[in-house]
Amino acid sequence: MERRNFLRNIGTGSLAIGLSSFIAPVAFSSELNTTSTKELIPKHLSEGDTIGIISPASNKFESEPYEIAVETFQAMGLKVKLGKYINSHYGHLAGTDEERAEDLNNMFKDPEVDAIIALRGGSGAARILDKIDYEAIAKNPKVFIGYSDITALHMAIYAKTGLVTFHGPMATSTWNNFSYSIFKEILFNKNTFTFENTKETGDNLVQVKNRIRTITSGKAEGILLGGNLSVLSGIMGSDYLPNWENKILYLEEVGEKIYAIDRMMSQLKLAGVLDKISGFVFGKCTDCDPGGSGYGSLTLEEVIDHYIKPLEIPAYSGAMFGHVDDNSTIPNGINAAIDADNGTITMLSPAVY
């Protein structure tokens, strides 16, 4: 398809139509509750289902990423439906706040759409949290996928509805065998999964890449919840975060200076989040360096240890999720167990039915 025609077509919305039924609508209280949520599980994916692609944050400005995204899901056996405003622009954002929120709301309401994925992250997702129709989401639970800035949506949707969502690759991410195999195992095959780093030594005598570091030994269970550190800290104090009691918090970051990581971790500590969690996992901190920090800088390890070790809860770092090509699809809102000595996160129940 010529790119000019492709971009003209995506403004109209749908490339294909699919239909799949999800679990029956749940009773929904008009009093949206951020302190107590009941787990809501979406239906699994099957070949022939339709996945909706939206841009709830920043946008792409060239045609090729759209083409690759569509072809990727077609290669999975899925049909694709594009959001009405996916090609809109408002500064660096994918349309105005109202347009981006409308695309998200409409995808959840659309009976032809079985799952929803963000085209990309960037910034701007938090701007639409007060414009989301959480009642419609609770009545139409669907697989929702993305990471980075999409963390704001994961937190808000879980806090307001209890829906299990997925911190995973976006439509324009690298879909290699590592990323796709986990995505398929969890979302297509309905299986539980143990997340652990690949064991590869290459030409080395011992493993050098993707090593885990145990911060505090032990095992812990709890509801798995987390995402991007800066996005999470950015909505701290709002009505769009869950109760953190007995949660396993996982975090990742990209392009932040270590002093900024320290500031964000301090914010989580002062807000009382860290004192409530039962376990902690830090993934990849891509391109995180000291920056211009005067006479010296704490290392990333020193920063994380400062906030996590005093908690005396099982914790480790180096997990394979974040702004990396080998990225895991992690369910937000399910019961899980971590083993800080072996560097594993184990789902204790399927995340889809």
Short mmCIF file of C-alpha atoms in Angstrom, two decimals:
data_model
loop_
_atom_site.label_atom_id
_atom_site.label_comp_id
_atom_site.label_asym_id
_atom_site.label_seq_id
_atom_site.Cartn_x
_atom_site.Cartn_y
_atom_site.Cartn_z
CA MET A 1 0.00 0.00 0.00
CA GLU A 2 1.34 3.46 -0.85
CA ARG A 3 2.15 5.43 2.27
CA ARG A 4 0.05 8.38 1.11
CA ASN A 5 -3.02 6.15 0.81
CA PHE A 6 -2.15 4.40 4.07
CA LEU A 7 -2.14 7.65 6.01
CA ARG A 8 -5.39 8.70 4.38
CA ASN A 9 -6.98 5.40 5.39
CA ILE A 10 -5.92 5.45 9.02
CA GLY A 11 -7.84 8.63 9.57
CA THR A 12 -11.06 6.73 8.85
CA GLY A 13 -10.57 4.24 11.68
CA SER A 14 -10.81 0.56 10.83
CA LEU A 15 -8.70 -1.74 8.71
CA ALA A 16 -10.62 -4.84 9.72
CA ILE A 17 -13.47 -6.01 11.89
CA GLY A 18 -13.55 -8.76 14.49
CA LEU A 19 -15.95 -9.77 17.21
CA SER A 20 -15.34 -11.48 20.51
CA SER A 21 -17.34 -11.62 23.72
CA PHE A 22 -15.82 -10.81 27.07
CA ILE A 23 -16.97 -11.60 30.56
CA ALA A 24 -20.42 -10.42 31.50
CA PRO A 25 -20.70 -6.80 32.65
CA VAL A 26 -19.89 -6.39 36.30
CA ALA A 27 -21.83 -4.49 38.89
CA PHE A 28 -20.33 -1.02 38.95
CA SER A 29 -20.63 1.46 41.74
CA SER A 30 -20.96 5.13 40.97
CA GLU A 31 -18.47 5.64 43.80
CA LEU A 32 -15.21 4.83 42.08
CA ASN A 33 -12.93 3.34 44.70
CA THR A 34 -9.15 3.69 44.69
CA THR A 35 -8.53 1.88 47.97
CA SER A 36 -10.30 -1.42 47.32
CA THR A 37 -10.53 -3.01 43.89
CA LYS A 38 -11.85 -6.38 42.87
CA GLU A 39 -9.77 -8.16 40.26
CA LEU A 40 -11.33 -8.06 36.80
CA ILE A 41 -9.86 -10.43 34.22
CA PRO A 42 -10.12 -9.84 30.44
CA LYS A 43 -10.73 -12.53 27.83
CA HIS A 44 -7.72 -14.13 26.13
CA LEU A 45 -6.73 -13.46 22.52
CA SER A 46 -7.35 -15.87 19.64
CA GLU A 47 -6.42 -15.78 15.99
CA GLY A 48 -8.99 -13.74 14.11
CA ASP A 49 -9.58 -11.35 17.01
CA THR A 50 -9.33 -7.62 16.47
CA ILE A 51 -6.80 -5.45 18.25
CA GLY A 52 -7.36 -1.72 18.40
CA ILE A 53 -4.34 0.59 18.12
CA ILE A 54 -4.54 4.03 19.74
CA SER A 55 -2.09 6.80 20.64
CA PRO A 56 -3.01 7.97 24.15
CA ALA A 57 0.28 9.84 24.60
CA SER A 58 2.78 11.05 21.99
CA ASN A 59 2.56 10.31 18.29
CA LYS A 60 4.71 9.17 15.42
CA PHE A 61 5.29 11.60 12.56
CA GLU A 62 6.18 9.18 9.78
CA SER A 63 4.10 6.53 8.05
CA GLU A 64 6.42 3.54 8.43
CA PRO A 65 5.80 2.92 12.17
CA TYR A 66 2.07 2.62 11.46
CA GLU A 67 2.71 0.13 8.69
CA ILE A 68 5.03 -1.97 10.83
CA ALA A 69 2.54 -1.97 13.70
CA VAL A 70 -0.30 -3.19 11.50
CA GLU A 71 1.84 -5.84 9.82
CA THR A 72 3.08 -7.07 13.21
CA PHE A 73 -0.37 -7.92 14.50
CA GLN A 74 -1.49 -9.31 11.19
CA ALA A 75 1.51 -11.66 11.44
CA MET A 76 0.07 -12.80 14.79
CA GLY A 77 -3.19 -13.70 13.09
CA LEU A 78 -5.03 -10.67 14.44
CA LYS A 79 -7.13 -8.09 12.65
CA VAL A 80 -6.36 -4.43 13.26
CA LYS A 81 -8.57 -1.44 13.90
CA LEU A 82 -6.99 2.00 14.19
CA GLY A 83 -8.29 4.75 16.43
CA LYS A 84 -10.18 7.61 14.83
CA TYR A 85 -7.57 10.13 15.97
CA ILE A 86 -4.44 8.00 15.74
CA ASN A 87 -3.00 10.31 13.08
CA SER A 88 -3.96 13.54 14.84
CA HIS A 89 -1.34 15.93 16.19
CA TYR A 90 -1.41 18.53 18.94
CA GLY A 91 2.18 19.59 19.42
CA HIS A 92 4.04 16.34 20.11
CA LEU A 93 0.85 14.68 21.33
CA ALA A 94 -1.40 12.39 19.30
CA GLY A 95 -4.26 14.85 19.24
CA THR A 96 -5.91 16.93 21.94
CA ASP A 97 -6.61 15.45 25.36
CA GLU A 98 -10.26 15.07 24.41
CA GLU A 99 -9.42 13.24 21.17
CA ARG A 100 -7.00 10.83 22.79
CA ALA A 101 -9.42 10.07 25.62
CA GLU A 102 -12.23 9.57 23.12
CA ASP A 103 -10.18 6.99 21.21
CA LEU A 104 -9.46 5.06 24.42
CA ASN A 105 -13.08 5.18 25.57
CA ASN A 106 -14.44 4.19 22.17
CA MET A 107 -12.11 1.20 21.85
CA PHE A 108 -13.35 -0.19 25.16
CA LYS A 109 -16.98 0.39 24.14
CA ASP A 110 -16.56 -1.03 20.62
CA PRO A 111 -17.88 -4.63 20.44
CA GLU A 112 -15.72 -5.26 17.36
CA VAL A 113 -12.51 -4.73 19.38
CA ASP A 114 -11.10 -7.54 21.53
CA ALA A 115 -7.88 -5.92 22.78
CA ILE A 116 -6.26 -2.49 22.81
CA ILE A 117 -2.60 -1.53 22.48
CA ALA A 118 -0.84 1.82 22.57
CA LEU A 119 1.06 2.81 19.46
CA ARG A 120 3.83 4.34 21.58
CA GLY A 121 4.49 6.12 24.88
CA GLY A 122 6.32 9.42 25.15
CA SER A 123 4.29 11.75 27.36
CA GLY A 124 0.78 13.04 27.84
CA ALA A 125 -1.15 10.00 29.10
CA ALA A 126 -1.66 11.54 32.55
CA ARG A 127 -3.43 14.50 30.93
CA ILE A 128 -6.41 12.32 30.04
CA LEU A 129 -6.93 10.43 33.32
CA ASP A 130 -9.87 12.63 34.31
CA LYS A 131 -11.47 12.17 30.88
CA ILE A 132 -11.58 8.36 30.84
CA ASP A 133 -14.91 6.55 31.10
CA TYR A 134 -14.00 4.07 33.84
CA GLU A 135 -17.55 2.77 34.08
CA ALA A 136 -17.43 1.78 30.41
CA ILE A 137 -14.10 0.04 30.96
CA ALA A 138 -15.48 -1.94 33.91
CA LYS A 139 -18.46 -3.03 31.83
CA ASN A 140 -16.31 -3.92 28.82
CA PRO A 141 -13.07 -5.40 30.18
CA LYS A 142 -10.47 -6.01 27.48
CA VAL A 143 -6.76 -6.69 27.20
CA PHE A 144 -4.95 -3.33 27.36
CA ILE A 145 -1.22 -3.19 26.63
CA GLY A 146 1.60 -0.64 26.74
CA TYR A 147 4.44 0.61 28.91
CA SER A 148 6.48 3.71 29.70
CA ASP A 149 4.09 6.71 29.76
CA ILE A 150 1.16 4.25 29.53
CA THR A 151 1.92 3.47 33.19
CA ALA A 152 -0.41 6.33 34.11
CA LEU A 153 -3.29 4.55 32.36
CA HIS A 154 -2.44 1.19 33.93
CA MET A 155 -2.51 2.70 37.40
CA ALA A 156 -5.72 4.63 36.88
CA ILE A 157 -7.61 1.78 35.22
CA TYR A 158 -6.62 -0.68 37.96
CA ALA A 159 -7.38 1.81 40.74
CA LYS A 160 -10.81 2.67 39.36
CA THR A 161 -11.96 -0.69 37.98
CA GLY A 162 -9.69 -3.52 39.13
CA LEU A 163 -9.06 -4.53 35.51
CA VAL A 164 -5.86 -6.50 34.96
CA THR A 165 -3.83 -4.67 32.30
CA PHE A 166 -0.46 -5.46 30.73
CA HIS A 167 2.83 -3.61 30.96
CA GLY A 168 4.32 -4.83 27.72
CA PRO A 169 5.61 -3.94 24.26
CA MET A 170 3.73 -1.32 22.30
CA ALA A 171 2.59 -1.49 18.71
CA THR A 172 5.82 0.09 17.46
CA SER A 173 8.10 -1.85 19.83
CA THR A 174 10.56 -4.54 18.74
CA TRP A 175 8.58 -7.78 18.52
CA ASN A 176 11.38 -10.33 18.59
CA ASN A 177 11.09 -13.97 19.66
CA PHE A 178 11.71 -13.14 23.31
CA SER A 179 8.98 -10.50 23.54
CA TYR A 180 6.44 -12.31 21.37
CA SER A 181 6.84 -15.69 23.08
CA ILE A 182 5.94 -14.23 26.49
CA PHE A 183 3.10 -12.18 25.00
CA LYS A 184 1.67 -15.29 23.33
CA GLU A 185 2.08 -17.55 26.35
CA ILE A 186 0.18 -15.18 28.63
CA LEU A 187 -2.42 -13.59 26.34
CA PHE A 188 -3.11 -16.33 23.76
CA ASN A 189 -2.39 -19.53 25.66
CA LYS A 190 -3.90 -18.34 28.98
CA ASN A 191 -0.96 -19.75 30.93
CA THR A 192 0.81 -18.60 34.05
CA PHE A 193 4.43 -17.65 33.51
CA THR A 194 7.67 -17.30 35.44
CA PHE A 195 9.64 -14.23 34.39
CA GLU A 196 13.36 -14.81 34.59
CA ASN A 197 16.37 -13.49 32.71
CA THR A 198 17.77 -15.51 29.85
CA LYS A 199 20.89 -17.48 30.71
CA GLU A 200 23.38 -16.65 27.97
CA THR A 201 27.15 -16.57 28.35
CA GLY A 202 28.10 -16.22 24.69
CA ASP A 203 31.89 -16.31 24.42
CA ASN A 204 32.27 -15.50 28.12
CA LEU A 205 32.92 -18.03 30.86
CA VAL A 206 30.09 -16.61 32.98
CA GLN A 207 26.93 -14.62 32.29
CA VAL A 208 27.71 -10.95 31.70
CA LYS A 209 24.52 -9.60 30.11
CA ASN A 210 21.16 -9.46 31.88
CA ARG A 211 22.47 -10.39 35.30
CA ILE A 212 20.21 -9.99 38.32
CA ARG A 213 21.33 -8.46 41.59
CA THR A 214 19.76 -9.57 44.86
CA ILE A 215 19.10 -6.54 47.05
CA THR A 216 17.47 -8.44 49.92
CA SER A 217 17.15 -12.23 49.93
CA GLY A 218 13.84 -14.02 50.29
CA LYS A 219 10.50 -14.75 48.71
CA ALA A 220 7.32 -12.72 48.77
CA GLU A 221 3.77 -12.84 47.47
CA GLY A 222 1.43 -10.01 46.59
CA ILE A 223 -0.43 -8.25 43.81
CA LEU A 224 1.99 -7.31 41.04
CA LEU A 225 1.79 -3.63 40.16
CA GLY A 226 4.12 -1.02 38.71
CA GLY A 227 5.68 0.45 35.60
CA ASN A 228 7.72 3.54 34.78
CA LEU A 229 9.16 5.28 37.83
CA SER A 230 8.93 8.89 36.63
CA VAL A 231 5.35 8.47 35.40
CA LEU A 232 4.31 6.75 38.62
CA SER A 233 5.89 9.43 40.80
CA GLY A 234 4.36 12.11 38.57
CA ILE A 235 0.79 11.13 39.52
CA MET A 236 1.60 10.57 43.19
CA GLY A 237 -1.00 12.19 45.43
CA SER A 238 -3.71 11.96 42.77
CA ASP A 239 -6.91 9.95 42.85
CA TYR A 240 -5.55 7.59 40.17
CA LEU A 241 -3.31 5.34 42.21
CA PRO A 242 -4.24 2.13 44.07
CA ASN A 243 -3.70 1.17 47.67
CA TRP A 244 -0.15 -0.19 47.86
CA GLU A 245 -0.70 -2.51 50.81
CA ASN A 246 0.88 -5.93 50.12
CA LYS A 247 1.73 -5.09 46.53
CA ILE A 248 4.85 -6.26 44.72
CA LEU A 249 6.15 -3.06 43.16
CA TYR A 250 8.16 -3.27 39.95
CA LEU A 251 9.80 -0.28 38.27
CA GLU A 252 11.78 0.63 35.14
CA GLU A 253 13.18 3.84 33.74
CA VAL A 254 14.88 5.41 30.72
CA GLY A 255 16.99 8.50 30.12
CA GLU A 256 16.92 9.82 33.69
CA LYS A 257 19.93 11.06 35.63
CA ILE A 258 20.71 9.19 38.82
CA TYR A 259 19.97 12.23 40.99
CA ALA A 260 16.50 12.31 39.42
CA ILE A 261 16.02 8.61 40.19
CA ASP A 262 16.92 9.44 43.79
CA ARG A 263 14.34 12.23 43.87
CA MET A 264 11.61 9.96 42.50
CA MET A 265 12.40 7.13 44.92
CA SER A 266 12.32 9.68 47.73
CA GLN A 267 8.87 10.74 46.59
CA LEU A 268 7.63 7.13 46.76
CA LYS A 269 9.13 6.83 50.24
CA LEU A 270 7.64 10.07 51.55
CA ALA A 271 4.24 9.18 50.08
CA GLY A 272 4.23 5.96 52.10
CA VAL A 273 4.28 3.64 49.09
CA LEU A 274 7.51 1.83 49.93
CA ASP A 275 6.49 1.14 53.52
CA LYS A 276 3.42 -0.81 52.36
CA ILE A 277 4.78 -3.12 49.65
CA SER A 278 5.67 -6.77 50.23
CA GLY A 279 8.31 -7.09 47.50
CA PHE A 280 10.29 -5.02 45.02
CA VAL A 281 11.77 -5.58 41.55
CA PHE A 282 13.72 -3.07 39.48
CA GLY A 283 14.01 -3.77 35.76
CA LYS A 284 16.16 -1.90 33.29
CA CYS A 285 17.27 1.69 33.75
CA THR A 286 18.26 2.41 30.15
CA ASP A 287 20.61 5.35 29.56
CA CYS A 288 20.56 6.37 33.23
CA ASP A 289 23.85 8.10 34.09
CA PRO A 290 25.12 10.52 36.75
CA GLY A 291 24.83 13.66 34.65
CA GLY A 292 26.04 17.01 35.95
CA SER A 293 25.89 16.27 39.66
CA GLY A 294 28.72 18.42 40.99
CA TYR A 295 31.61 16.75 42.80
CA GLY A 296 30.26 13.26 42.42
CA SER A 297 27.20 11.09 42.32
CA LEU A 298 25.69 8.16 44.07
CA THR A 299 25.55 5.10 41.84
CA LEU A 300 22.20 3.69 40.78
CA GLU A 301 22.82 0.71 43.07
CA GLU A 302 23.45 3.02 46.03
CA VAL A 303 20.25 4.94 45.36
CA ILE A 304 18.06 1.83 45.10
CA ASP A 305 19.71 0.20 48.13
CA HIS A 306 19.21 3.35 50.21
CA TYR A 307 15.44 3.17 49.83
CA ILE A 308 14.86 -0.58 49.56
CA LYS A 309 17.26 -2.33 51.94
CA PRO A 310 15.83 -0.75 55.12
CA LEU A 311 12.41 -2.18 54.20
CA GLU A 312 13.77 -5.70 54.75
CA ILE A 313 11.52 -7.15 52.05
CA PRO A 314 12.58 -9.50 49.23
CA ALA A 315 13.98 -7.37 46.43
CA TYR A 316 16.17 -7.65 43.34
CA SER A 317 17.15 -5.64 40.27
CA GLY A 318 18.12 -6.30 36.66
CA ALA A 319 14.88 -7.94 35.48
CA MET A 320 14.20 -7.99 31.74
CA PHE A 321 11.53 -5.36 31.31
CA GLY A 322 11.68 -1.71 30.39
CA HIS A 323 13.00 0.30 27.45
CA VAL A 324 14.81 -2.64 25.88
CA ASP A 325 14.22 -4.85 22.85
CA ASP A 326 13.87 -7.99 24.99
CA ASN A 327 10.82 -6.77 26.87
CA SER A 328 8.40 -8.81 28.97
CA THR A 329 4.59 -8.57 29.06
CA ILE A 330 3.83 -8.22 32.78
CA PRO A 331 0.25 -8.35 34.12
CA ASN A 332 -0.72 -5.53 36.44
CA GLY A 333 -3.14 -6.61 39.16
CA ILE A 334 -2.62 -10.37 39.53
CA ASN A 335 -1.25 -12.36 42.44
CA ALA A 336 2.41 -13.20 41.98
CA ALA A 337 5.44 -14.44 43.89
CA ILE A 338 9.01 -13.23 43.64
CA ASP A 339 12.23 -15.02 44.49
CA ALA A 340 14.87 -12.38 45.07
CA ASP A 341 17.74 -14.89 45.19
CA ASN A 342 16.96 -16.46 41.82
CA GLY A 343 15.56 -13.31 40.22
CA THR A 344 12.11 -14.59 39.26
CA ILE A 345 8.53 -13.32 39.21
CA THR A 346 5.94 -16.11 39.04
CA MET A 347 2.30 -15.54 38.16
CA LEU A 348 0.11 -17.44 40.62
CA SER A 349 -2.94 -17.41 38.34
CA PRO A 350 -3.65 -16.70 34.66
CA ALA A 351 -4.13 -13.06 33.73
CA VAL A 352 -6.83 -13.83 31.12
CA TYR A 353 -9.67 -16.31 30.97
#
